[in-house]
Amino acid sequence: MKNKILLPKLFFTKDVLTGQNITKSSRKLKDLKGIFKDQEAFDTMDKETLVYDVSSHLPVKEDTPGGLYFGVTYIHPGKIGNEYFMTKGHFHAQIDRAEYYWGIQGEGILILMDEDRNVWGEKMLPGSLHYIPGRIAHRVANVSNQILSFGACWPSDAGHNYKEIAENGFAKRLLEINGIPNLI
Ligand code: PAN
Ligand code: ZN
């Protein structure tokens, strides 16, 4: 290693992450039961429909203090009734851990909720940068008719608390009303 100049191990070009040790995961409708409001509309849809996938670089073991993780999420366009395709959403398991998100392609809304269940949204556009402080649950909805891709960087000891959102949801939903996204 000494005095050697190594080739890069990773590339992040446009919204594509390639190189060593990339982990991919996907969420289909069958993985998102109970997340959307319109159960009837959900029941009529093919449960194999891909809603989003994530490419991640996780260079250290989960829970390692001081490390960083990097990921790109791709949310497909679509709706269940009038509710946009979106990520499950979570607080971090270590609730005070923060995160950066940034918009790459497509348009979305970053939906944020504090521990008192106050909810607000931020528009996500190509080039938008979003600092998500600790103690804030986060989820992204795709409001465009193309794939929404966004980057994320978070601490390796943050973890994900999906249970809280699975049980209680967010206090507001992002619904399309007269062709416009509304937090209701
Ligand atoms: C992101 C998310 C990713 C998928 O990397 O994990 O966008 O969303 P869900 O985890 O809510 O399904 C992140 O926030 N990491 O902490
Ligand atoms: Zn997170």
Coordinates of C-alpha atoms and ligand atoms in Angstrom, one line a residue:
M1 CA 0.0 0.0 0.0
K2 CA 2.8 2.4 0.9
N3 CA 3.4 5.1 -1.7
K4 CA 0.9 3.5 -4.1
I5 CA -1.8 5.5 -5.8
L6 CA -4.8 3.3 -6.1
L7 CA -7.6 3.3 -8.6
P8 CA -11.0 4.5 -7.3
K9 CA -13.1 1.7 -5.8
L10 CA -16.4 3.4 -6.4
F11 CA -18.1 5.5 -9.0
F12 CA -21.2 7.7 -8.5
T13 CA -22.1 8.9 -12.0
K14 CA -25.4 10.7 -12.5
D15 CA -27.5 8.6 -10.2
V16 CA -25.7 5.2 -10.6
L17 CA -23.5 3.8 -7.9
T18 CA -21.0 1.1 -9.2
G19 CA -17.9 -0.5 -7.9
Q20 CA -17.0 -2.8 -5.0
N21 CA -19.4 -3.9 -2.3
I22 CA -22.6 -2.3 -3.5
T23 CA -25.7 -3.8 -1.7
K24 CA -29.0 -3.6 -3.5
S25 CA -32.4 -4.0 -2.0
S26 CA -35.9 -3.5 -3.4
R27 CA -39.4 -2.9 -2.0
K28 CA -42.4 -4.2 -3.8
L29 CA -46.0 -3.6 -3.0
K30 CA -46.1 -6.8 -1.0
D31 CA -43.5 -5.3 1.3
L32 CA -45.5 -2.2 1.9
K33 CA -48.8 -3.6 3.3
G34 CA -50.6 -1.1 5.6
I35 CA -48.5 1.9 4.5
F36 CA -51.1 3.3 2.0
K37 CA -54.5 4.6 3.0
D38 CA -56.7 3.2 0.2
Q39 CA -56.8 -0.5 1.1
E40 CA -59.3 -1.2 -1.7
A41 CA -57.0 0.3 -4.4
F42 CA -54.0 -1.5 -2.8
D43 CA -55.9 -4.9 -3.1
T44 CA -56.5 -4.5 -6.8
M45 CA -52.8 -3.9 -7.6
D46 CA -50.2 -6.5 -8.5
K47 CA -48.2 -7.1 -5.3
E48 CA -45.1 -7.8 -7.4
T49 CA -45.0 -4.1 -8.5
L50 CA -41.7 -2.6 -7.7
V51 CA -42.1 0.6 -5.7
Y52 CA -38.4 1.5 -5.0
D53 CA -35.0 0.1 -4.8
V54 CA -31.9 1.2 -3.0
S55 CA -28.2 0.8 -4.0
S56 CA -25.9 1.3 -0.9
H57 CA -22.3 1.3 0.0
L58 CA -22.1 0.1 3.6
P59 CA -18.3 0.0 4.2
V60 CA -18.5 -0.9 7.9
K61 CA -20.6 -3.2 10.1
E62 CA -24.0 -1.9 11.1
D63 CA -23.8 -0.1 14.4
T64 CA -20.2 0.9 14.1
P65 CA -19.7 4.3 15.7
G66 CA -18.1 6.9 13.5
G67 CA -18.6 5.3 10.1
L68 CA -20.8 6.6 7.3
Y69 CA -23.2 4.9 4.8
F70 CA -24.1 6.1 1.4
G71 CA -27.1 5.1 -0.7
V72 CA -29.2 6.0 -3.7
T73 CA -32.9 5.4 -3.7
Y74 CA -35.0 5.1 -6.9
I75 CA -38.7 5.4 -6.4
H76 CA -40.9 4.5 -9.4
P77 CA -43.8 6.7 -10.4
G78 CA -47.2 5.5 -9.4
K79 CA -50.1 5.9 -6.9
I80 CA -52.3 3.8 -4.7
G81 CA -55.7 5.6 -5.2
N82 CA -54.6 9.2 -4.9
E83 CA -51.5 8.5 -2.7
Y84 CA -48.1 8.6 -4.3
F85 CA -45.6 5.8 -4.3
M86 CA -43.3 6.4 -1.3
T87 CA -40.7 4.9 1.0
K88 CA -41.7 3.2 4.2
G89 CA -40.1 6.0 6.3
H90 CA -38.4 5.7 9.6
F91 CA -36.9 7.4 12.7
H92 CA -33.4 6.3 13.2
A93 CA -33.0 3.6 15.9
Q94 CA -30.4 5.8 17.5
I95 CA -32.9 8.6 17.3
D96 CA -30.5 11.5 17.5
R97 CA -28.6 10.5 14.3
A98 CA -29.0 13.0 11.4
E99 CA -28.8 12.4 7.6
Y100 CA -28.4 14.2 4.3
Y101 CA -30.7 13.5 1.4
W102 CA -30.3 15.2 -2.0
G103 CA -32.4 15.1 -5.1
I104 CA -30.9 13.8 -8.3
Q105 CA -33.7 13.1 -10.9
G106 CA -37.4 13.5 -10.9
E107 CA -39.5 15.4 -8.4
G108 CA -40.6 14.4 -5.0
I109 CA -41.6 15.6 -1.5
L110 CA -39.5 14.8 1.5
I111 CA -42.0 14.3 4.3
L112 CA -40.7 15.0 7.8
M113 CA -42.2 14.4 11.2
D114 CA -40.9 15.3 14.7
E115 CA -41.6 13.3 17.9
D116 CA -44.7 15.4 18.7
R117 CA -46.0 14.2 15.3
N118 CA -45.8 17.6 13.6
V119 CA -45.5 17.0 9.9
W120 CA -44.1 19.1 7.1
G121 CA -42.7 18.6 3.6
E122 CA -39.8 19.8 1.5
K123 CA -39.8 19.8 -2.3
M124 CA -37.1 17.5 -3.7
L125 CA -35.7 18.5 -7.1
P126 CA -32.6 17.7 -9.0
G127 CA -29.8 19.5 -7.0
S128 CA -31.9 20.1 -3.8
L129 CA -30.0 19.3 -0.6
H130 CA -31.9 18.3 2.6
Y131 CA -30.4 18.1 6.0
I132 CA -32.5 15.8 8.2
P133 CA -31.7 16.5 11.9
G134 CA -31.8 13.7 14.5
R135 CA -35.2 12.9 16.0
I136 CA -37.0 13.5 12.7
A137 CA -38.8 10.7 10.9
H138 CA -38.3 10.9 7.1
R139 CA -40.0 9.4 4.0
V140 CA -40.0 10.4 0.4
A141 CA -42.9 10.4 -2.1
N142 CA -42.4 10.5 -5.9
V143 CA -44.8 13.1 -7.3
S144 CA -43.5 13.0 -10.9
N145 CA -44.2 10.6 -13.7
Q146 CA -40.6 9.5 -14.0
I147 CA -38.3 7.7 -11.5
L148 CA -37.3 9.9 -8.6
S149 CA -33.7 9.2 -7.5
F150 CA -32.1 10.7 -4.5
G151 CA -28.8 10.2 -2.6
A152 CA -28.5 9.7 1.1
C153 CA -25.6 9.7 3.6
W154 CA -26.1 8.7 7.2
P155 CA -24.1 7.4 10.2
S156 CA -23.4 3.7 10.3
D157 CA -24.7 3.5 13.9
A158 CA -28.0 5.2 13.1
G159 CA -30.1 2.1 12.4
H160 CA -33.7 2.1 11.3
N161 CA -36.8 2.1 13.5
Y162 CA -39.5 1.0 11.1
K163 CA -41.8 -0.2 13.8
E164 CA -42.9 3.2 15.0
I165 CA -44.0 4.2 11.5
A166 CA -45.5 0.8 10.7
E167 CA -47.7 1.1 13.8
N168 CA -48.6 4.8 13.9
G169 CA -47.8 6.1 10.4
F170 CA -47.1 9.7 9.8
A171 CA -49.6 12.2 11.1
K172 CA -50.2 13.4 7.5
R173 CA -50.4 11.8 4.1
L174 CA -49.4 13.2 0.8
L175 CA -52.4 12.9 -1.5
E176 CA -53.0 14.2 -5.1
I177 CA -56.0 16.5 -5.1
N178 CA -57.0 18.2 -8.3
G179 CA -53.6 17.2 -9.8
I180 CA -51.6 18.8 -7.0
P181 CA -49.8 17.1 -4.0
N182 CA -51.3 18.1 -0.7
L183 CA -50.2 17.1 2.9
I184 CA -53.4 16.2 4.6
Ligands
PAN1 C1 -32.3 5.9 3.3 C2 -33.6 5.0 3.2 C3 -34.1 4.7 1.8 C4 -35.3 3.8 1.8 O1 -31.2 5.3 2.8 O2 -33.3 3.9 3.9 O3 -34.4 5.9 1.1 O4 -36.3 4.3 2.6 P1 -36.8 3.4 3.9 O5 -35.6 2.9 4.6 O6 -37.7 4.3 4.7 O7 -37.6 2.2 3.3 C5 -32.2 6.4 4.8 O8 -33.0 7.2 5.2 N1 -31.3 5.8 5.5 O9 -31.2 6.1 6.8
ZN2 ZN -32.7 7.5 7.4

